[in-house]
XYZ file of C-alpha atoms in Angstrom:
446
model
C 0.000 0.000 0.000
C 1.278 3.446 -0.926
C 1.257 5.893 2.102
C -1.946 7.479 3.193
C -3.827 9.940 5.352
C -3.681 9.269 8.942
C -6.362 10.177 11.156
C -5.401 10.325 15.199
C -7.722 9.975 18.000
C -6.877 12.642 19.790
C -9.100 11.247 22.814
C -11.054 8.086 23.660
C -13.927 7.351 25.102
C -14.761 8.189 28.865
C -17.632 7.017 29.689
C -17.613 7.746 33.157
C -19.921 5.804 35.876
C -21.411 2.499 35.634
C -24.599 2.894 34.463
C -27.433 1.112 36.621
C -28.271 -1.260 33.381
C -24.904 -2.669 33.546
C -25.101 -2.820 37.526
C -28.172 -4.669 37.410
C -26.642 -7.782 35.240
C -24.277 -10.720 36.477
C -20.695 -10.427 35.227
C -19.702 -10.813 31.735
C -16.293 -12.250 30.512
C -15.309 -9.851 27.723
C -14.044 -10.777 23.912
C -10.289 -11.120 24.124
C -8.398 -7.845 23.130
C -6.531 -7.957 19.627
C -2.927 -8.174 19.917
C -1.417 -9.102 16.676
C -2.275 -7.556 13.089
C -5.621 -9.306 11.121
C -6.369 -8.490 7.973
C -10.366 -8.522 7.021
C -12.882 -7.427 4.299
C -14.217 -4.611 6.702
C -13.701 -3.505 10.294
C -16.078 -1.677 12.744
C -15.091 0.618 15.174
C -17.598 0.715 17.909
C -19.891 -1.551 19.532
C -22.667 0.164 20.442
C -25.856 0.239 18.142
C -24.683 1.408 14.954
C -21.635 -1.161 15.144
C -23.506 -3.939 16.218
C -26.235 -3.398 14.091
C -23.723 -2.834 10.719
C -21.804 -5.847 11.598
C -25.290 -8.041 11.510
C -26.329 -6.723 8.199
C -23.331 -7.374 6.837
C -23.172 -11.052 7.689
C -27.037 -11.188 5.889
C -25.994 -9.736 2.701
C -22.728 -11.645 2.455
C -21.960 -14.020 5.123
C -18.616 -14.735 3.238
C -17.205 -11.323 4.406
C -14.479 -10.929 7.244
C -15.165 -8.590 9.893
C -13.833 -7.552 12.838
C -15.718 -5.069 15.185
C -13.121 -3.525 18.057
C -14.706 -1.557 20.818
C -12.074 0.452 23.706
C -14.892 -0.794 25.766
C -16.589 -3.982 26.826
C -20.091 -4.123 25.180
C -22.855 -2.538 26.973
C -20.252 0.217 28.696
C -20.908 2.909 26.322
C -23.199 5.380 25.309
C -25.788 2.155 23.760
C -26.243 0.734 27.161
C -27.141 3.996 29.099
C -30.025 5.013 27.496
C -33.062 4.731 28.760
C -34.412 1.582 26.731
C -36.710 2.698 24.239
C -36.888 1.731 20.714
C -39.667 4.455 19.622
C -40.476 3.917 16.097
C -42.908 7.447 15.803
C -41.355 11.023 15.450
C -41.056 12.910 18.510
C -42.750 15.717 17.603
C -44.962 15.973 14.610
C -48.034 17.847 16.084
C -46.356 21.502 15.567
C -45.964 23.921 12.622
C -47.229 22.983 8.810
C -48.294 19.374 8.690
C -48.364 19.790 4.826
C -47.001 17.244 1.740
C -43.590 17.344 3.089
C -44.087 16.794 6.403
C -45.835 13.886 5.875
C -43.618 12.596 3.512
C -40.306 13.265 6.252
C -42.863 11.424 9.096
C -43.221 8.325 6.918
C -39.574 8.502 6.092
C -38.861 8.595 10.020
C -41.039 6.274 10.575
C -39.938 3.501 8.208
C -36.064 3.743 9.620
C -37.280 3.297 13.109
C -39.133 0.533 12.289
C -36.620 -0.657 10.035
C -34.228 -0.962 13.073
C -36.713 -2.746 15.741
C -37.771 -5.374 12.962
C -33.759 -6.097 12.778
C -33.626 -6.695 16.608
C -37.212 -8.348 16.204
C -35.897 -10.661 13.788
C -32.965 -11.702 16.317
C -35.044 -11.730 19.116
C -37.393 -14.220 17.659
C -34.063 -16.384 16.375
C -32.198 -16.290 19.347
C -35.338 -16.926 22.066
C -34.352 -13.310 23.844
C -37.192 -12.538 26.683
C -39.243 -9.647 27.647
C -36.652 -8.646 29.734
C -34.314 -7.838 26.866
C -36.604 -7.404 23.955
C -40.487 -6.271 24.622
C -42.596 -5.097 22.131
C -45.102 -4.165 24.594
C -45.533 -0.040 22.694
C -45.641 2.609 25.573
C -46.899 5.863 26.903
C -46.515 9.428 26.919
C -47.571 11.459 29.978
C -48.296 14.978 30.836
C -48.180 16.405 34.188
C -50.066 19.744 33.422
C -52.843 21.459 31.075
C -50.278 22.304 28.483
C -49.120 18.690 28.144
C -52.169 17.258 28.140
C -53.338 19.789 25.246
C -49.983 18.385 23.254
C -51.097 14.610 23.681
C -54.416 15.584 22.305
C -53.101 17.473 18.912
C -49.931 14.667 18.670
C -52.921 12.062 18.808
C -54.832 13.850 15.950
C -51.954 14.041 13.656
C -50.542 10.136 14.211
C -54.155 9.311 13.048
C -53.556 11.828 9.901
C -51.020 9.211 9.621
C -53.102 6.175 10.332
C -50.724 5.517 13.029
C -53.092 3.553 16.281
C -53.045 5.423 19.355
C -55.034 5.655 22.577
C -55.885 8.620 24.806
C -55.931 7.569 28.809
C -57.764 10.314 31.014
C -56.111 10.904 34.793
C -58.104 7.716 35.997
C -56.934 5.078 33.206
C -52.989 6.689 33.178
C -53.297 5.973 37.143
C -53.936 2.375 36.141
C -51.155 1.803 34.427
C -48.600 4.056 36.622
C -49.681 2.974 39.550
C -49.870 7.174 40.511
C -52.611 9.850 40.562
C -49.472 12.920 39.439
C -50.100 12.535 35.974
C -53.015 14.239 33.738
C -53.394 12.318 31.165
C -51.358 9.942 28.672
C -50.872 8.535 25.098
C -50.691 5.002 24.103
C -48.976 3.965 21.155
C -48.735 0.451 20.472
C -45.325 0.175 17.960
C -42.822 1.036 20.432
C -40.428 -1.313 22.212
C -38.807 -1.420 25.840
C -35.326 -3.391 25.965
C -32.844 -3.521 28.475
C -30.171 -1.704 26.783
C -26.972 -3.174 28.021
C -28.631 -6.485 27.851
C -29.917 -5.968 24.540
C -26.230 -4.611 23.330
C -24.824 -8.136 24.755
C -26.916 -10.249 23.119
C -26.323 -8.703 19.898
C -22.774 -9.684 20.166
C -23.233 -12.757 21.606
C -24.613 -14.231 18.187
C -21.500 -13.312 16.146
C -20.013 -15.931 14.615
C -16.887 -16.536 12.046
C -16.309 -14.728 9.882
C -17.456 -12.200 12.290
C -14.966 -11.124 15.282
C -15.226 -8.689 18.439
C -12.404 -7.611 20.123
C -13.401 -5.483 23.137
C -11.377 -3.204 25.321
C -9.541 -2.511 21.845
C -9.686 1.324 21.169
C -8.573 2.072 18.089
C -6.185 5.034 18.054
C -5.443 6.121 14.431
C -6.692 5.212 10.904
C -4.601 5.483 7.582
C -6.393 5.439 4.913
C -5.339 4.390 1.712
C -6.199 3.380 -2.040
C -6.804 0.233 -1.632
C -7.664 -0.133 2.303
C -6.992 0.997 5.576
C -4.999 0.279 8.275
C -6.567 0.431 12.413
C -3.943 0.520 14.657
C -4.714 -0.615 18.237
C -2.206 -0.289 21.425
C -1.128 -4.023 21.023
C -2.091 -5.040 16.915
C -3.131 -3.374 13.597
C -6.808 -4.131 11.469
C -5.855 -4.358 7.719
C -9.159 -3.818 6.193
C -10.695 -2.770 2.797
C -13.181 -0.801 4.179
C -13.833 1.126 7.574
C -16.743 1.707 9.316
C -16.846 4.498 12.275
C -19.560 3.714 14.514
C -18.810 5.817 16.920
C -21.402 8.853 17.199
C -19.640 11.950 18.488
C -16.347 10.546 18.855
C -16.298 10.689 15.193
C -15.285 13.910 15.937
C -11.742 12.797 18.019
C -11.035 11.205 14.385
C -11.056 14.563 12.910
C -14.321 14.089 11.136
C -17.559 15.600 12.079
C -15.508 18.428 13.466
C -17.314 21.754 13.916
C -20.122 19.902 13.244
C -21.108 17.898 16.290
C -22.888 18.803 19.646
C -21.778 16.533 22.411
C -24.663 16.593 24.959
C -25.453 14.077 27.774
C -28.402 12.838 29.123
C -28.980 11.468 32.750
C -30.554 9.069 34.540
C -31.297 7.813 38.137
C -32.612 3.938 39.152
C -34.248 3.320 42.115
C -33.524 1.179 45.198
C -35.718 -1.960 44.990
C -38.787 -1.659 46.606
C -42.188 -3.678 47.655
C -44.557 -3.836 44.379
C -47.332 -4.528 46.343
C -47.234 -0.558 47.417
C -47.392 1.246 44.607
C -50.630 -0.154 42.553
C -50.511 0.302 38.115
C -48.663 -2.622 36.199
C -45.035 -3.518 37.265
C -43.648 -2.896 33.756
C -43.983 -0.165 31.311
C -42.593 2.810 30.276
C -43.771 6.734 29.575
C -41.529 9.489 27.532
C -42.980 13.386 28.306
C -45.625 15.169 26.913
C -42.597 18.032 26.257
C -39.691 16.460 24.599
C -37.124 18.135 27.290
C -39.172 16.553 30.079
C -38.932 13.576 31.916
C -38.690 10.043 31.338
C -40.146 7.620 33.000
C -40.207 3.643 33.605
C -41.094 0.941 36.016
C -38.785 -2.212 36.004
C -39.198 -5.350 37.915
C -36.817 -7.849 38.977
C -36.036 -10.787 42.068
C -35.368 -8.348 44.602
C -38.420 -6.368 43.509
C -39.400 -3.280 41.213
C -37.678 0.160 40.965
C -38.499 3.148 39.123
C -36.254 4.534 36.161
C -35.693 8.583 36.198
C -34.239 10.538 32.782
C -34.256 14.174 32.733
C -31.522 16.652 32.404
C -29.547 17.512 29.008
C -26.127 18.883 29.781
C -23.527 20.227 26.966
C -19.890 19.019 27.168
C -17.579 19.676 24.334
C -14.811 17.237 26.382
C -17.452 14.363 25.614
C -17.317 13.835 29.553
C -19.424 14.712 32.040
C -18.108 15.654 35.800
C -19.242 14.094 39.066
C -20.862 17.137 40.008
C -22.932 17.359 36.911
C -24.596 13.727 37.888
C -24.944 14.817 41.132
C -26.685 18.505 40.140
C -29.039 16.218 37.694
C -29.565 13.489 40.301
C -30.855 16.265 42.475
C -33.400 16.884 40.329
C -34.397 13.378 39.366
C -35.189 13.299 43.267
C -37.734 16.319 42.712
C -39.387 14.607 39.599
C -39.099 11.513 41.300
C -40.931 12.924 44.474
C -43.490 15.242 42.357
C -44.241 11.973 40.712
C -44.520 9.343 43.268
C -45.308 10.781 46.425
C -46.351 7.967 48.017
C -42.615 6.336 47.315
C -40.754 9.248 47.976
C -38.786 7.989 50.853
C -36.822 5.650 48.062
C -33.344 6.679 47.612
C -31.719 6.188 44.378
C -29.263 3.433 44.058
C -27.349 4.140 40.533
C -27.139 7.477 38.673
C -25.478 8.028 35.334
C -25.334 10.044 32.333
C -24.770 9.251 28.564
C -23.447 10.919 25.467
C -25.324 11.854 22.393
C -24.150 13.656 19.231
C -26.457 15.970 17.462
C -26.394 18.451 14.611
C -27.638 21.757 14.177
C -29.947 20.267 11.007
C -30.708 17.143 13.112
C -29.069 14.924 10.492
C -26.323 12.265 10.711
C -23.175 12.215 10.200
C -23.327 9.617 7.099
C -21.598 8.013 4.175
C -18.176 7.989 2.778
C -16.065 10.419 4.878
C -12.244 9.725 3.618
C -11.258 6.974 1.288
C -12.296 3.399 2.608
C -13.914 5.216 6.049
C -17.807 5.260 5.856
C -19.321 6.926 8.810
C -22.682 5.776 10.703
C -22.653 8.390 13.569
C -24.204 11.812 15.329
C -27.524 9.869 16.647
C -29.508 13.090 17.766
C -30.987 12.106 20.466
C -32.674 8.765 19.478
C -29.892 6.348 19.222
C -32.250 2.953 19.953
C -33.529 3.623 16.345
C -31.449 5.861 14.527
C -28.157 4.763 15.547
C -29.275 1.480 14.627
C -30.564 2.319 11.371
C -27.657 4.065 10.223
C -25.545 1.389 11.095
C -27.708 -1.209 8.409
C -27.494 1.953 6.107
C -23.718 2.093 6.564
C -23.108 -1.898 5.998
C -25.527 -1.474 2.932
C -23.873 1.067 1.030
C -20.094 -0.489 1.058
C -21.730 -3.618 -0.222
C -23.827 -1.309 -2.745
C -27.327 -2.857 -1.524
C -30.240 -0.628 -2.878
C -32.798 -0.634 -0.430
C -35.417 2.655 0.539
C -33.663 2.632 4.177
C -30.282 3.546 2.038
C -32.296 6.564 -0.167
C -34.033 8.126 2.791
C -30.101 8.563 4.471
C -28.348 9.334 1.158
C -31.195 12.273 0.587
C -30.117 13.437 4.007
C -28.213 16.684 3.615
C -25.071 17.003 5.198
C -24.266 18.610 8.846
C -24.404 22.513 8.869
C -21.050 24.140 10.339
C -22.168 25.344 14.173
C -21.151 29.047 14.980
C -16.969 29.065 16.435
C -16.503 28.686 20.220
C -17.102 29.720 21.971
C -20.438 31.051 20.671
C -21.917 27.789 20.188
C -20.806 26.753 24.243
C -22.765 29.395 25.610
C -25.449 29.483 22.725
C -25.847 25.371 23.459
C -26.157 25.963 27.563
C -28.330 28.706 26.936
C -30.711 26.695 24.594
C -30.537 23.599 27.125
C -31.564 25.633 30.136
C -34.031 27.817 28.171
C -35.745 24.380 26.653
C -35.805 22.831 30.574
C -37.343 25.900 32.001
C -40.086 25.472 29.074
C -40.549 21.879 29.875
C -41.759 23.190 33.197
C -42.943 19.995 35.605
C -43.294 17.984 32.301
């Protein structure tokens, strides 16, 4: 190979605290680390959803084809297995503005690549005999707390049945039902939705790899030369010759060199519950409700051997590092007690036994970063906020495209137009903090 471009991390991953997902599992013995040089038809870098999700749509469409997917993590440690565990397959928000031709159109389009990604699981769920406890296609709810929220269930339920999209409107008496508490308003069933365990879900993905197919975890990578005819991985103890490169690795893209100016690193937290008695708090011990306002809070009961806890996600904090600080998780576990509290005051002695945040990568158009990015190095990444489904999809996309398989999951990301450049720092810190604080106070109790 004649020499190419190199491209350095210039930071990896930090992930930060065990996330309670992880916590709540029994050990795991990790894939062995690479520590010689392979060569292979493609290599992965990332194991979260978009590398997982590549790697198995890959081995579909040719199972003759060498890959090896390298994580600097063990599965289920990163971003993929922090989330809060919903694979939502309807837009967030389509009730707002001109619901003309277009809209529809882009609502469909959303539509069809979240579903696209929970039929892949689907498929591997049904294969592999995963149970509800990983894999439950049991839809879920939105909730409101307040007039205002209910009032955005009610035109959100109008325009999904524009759509012909099912849904079901629960009044304060048939939400309490299913939450088990009298604090919310109202609520929104929708039935295509599914709730996974994420870090369990991100395991059992790579638990069905087979030869050709290789994971090497705790395996950062830590440059890539691209040249030609290939590209070359290195890794602290070996080297990944492969023809093609795929960079599943949402904002850390961006350490690569690609993506840069581009990206918005922002975190999300969460807080899990203590176990506690299900026999004192009444509604069904499993199920899961997103906010009437998108910046509100997120909500889900979880049940287990030692009993049921309750699952708290609120707070968006911007970090251009791509780490978050002990004393942010402790400033948004302070107010995951409030929401907790305002929410189930009957339970609100419970302390909170795990709190954690996550990373997400967004861009100021709300698009990915997608497609061939350098010679040989196709990226899948910058998940905006929904990484369950769009992280997943992009990663099929991704694994489509370097095989050249036409398929209308591959057009709806190749129409996407490509990241707009964000304002210089350090305009866009203090314009991102500022739109993250302003968005909270909006959300109100929501």
């Amino acid at each position: 190979m004649a020499s190419g471009r190199v491209f350095q991390a210039r930071r990896l991953p930090a992930h930060g605290v065990q996330s309670g997902w992880d916590a709540l599992l029994p050990a795991r013995t990790p894939t062995t680390e690479l520590d010689r040089t392979i060569s292979v038809d493609v290599a992965i870098i990332g194991a979260g959803f978009a590398g997982l999700s590549a790697a198995v749509r890959l081995a579909e469409l040719d199972p003759k084809l060498s890959i090896a997917v390298i994580d600097s993590d063990e599965v289920g440690h990163g971003a993929s297995g922090r989330n809060s565990g919903f694979l939502i397959d309807l837009p967030h928000d389509i009730s707002s503005g001109n619901f003309g031709a277009d809209a529809v159109a882009k609502s469909r389009d959303e539509i069809f690549v979240a579903r696209t990604a929970i039929q892949q699981y689907a498929r591997l769920a049904e294969v592999h005999g995963w149970d509800n406890d990983v894999f439950d296609a049991s839809g879920k709810y939105s909730v409101a707390m307040t007039d205002g929220g209910t009032e955005h269930l009610e035109a959100y339920s109008l325009q999904l049945k524009s759509l012909d999209e099912p849904n079901q409107l629960l009044g304060r008496g048939e939400i309490e039902k299913v939450t088990g508490t009298p604090a919310f308003k109202s609520g929104l069933f929708t039935p295509g939705a599914v709730m996974v365990q994420p870090t369990a879900l991100v395991r059992a993905v790579a638990a069905v790899f087979q030869e050709p197919v290789k994971l090497y975890e705790r395996t950062p990578a830590l440059s890539i030369e691209s040249f030609s005819g290939g590209c070359k991985v290195k890794t602290p103890k070996g080297e990944v010759r492969a023809g093609r490169v795929i960079l599943a690795t949402n904002g850390h893209a961006e350490s690569f060199g690609f993506g840069r100016g581009e990206l918005l690193h922002v975190f999300t937290h969460a807080s899990l519950s203590e176990p506690f008695d299900p026999a004192t708090l009444g509604g069904l011990r499993k199920w899961g409700a997103t906010p009437a306002s998108p910046m509100g809070t997120t909500v889900r009961r979880i049940n287990g051997p030692d009993g049921d806890r309750i699952l708290i996600r609120s707070r968006y904090t911007y970090h251009p590092t791509i780490e978050a600080s002990d004393a942010t998780i402790k400033g948004a576990g302070d107010l995951h007690d409030r929401k907790f509290a305002d929410r189930f005051p009957s339970h609100r002695h419970l302390k909170m036994q795990y709190r954690w945040g996550g990373a997400m990568a967004l861009t100021r158009n709300t698009v990915p970063l997608f497609g061939q990015v350098a010679p040989g190095i196709f990226a899948a990444c910058a998940c905006n906020g929904i990484g369950g489904t769009k992280s997943t999809a992009a990663g099929i996309a991704a694994a489509e495209l370097i095989v050249g398989h036409q398929s209308r999951l591959g057009d709806i990301f190749h129409a996407f137009a490509k990241p707009q450049t964000l304002p210089p720092r350090p305009f866009v810190d203090v314009g991102a903090r500022l739109n993250l604080a302003y968005r909270e106070w909006r959300a109100g109790r929501e």
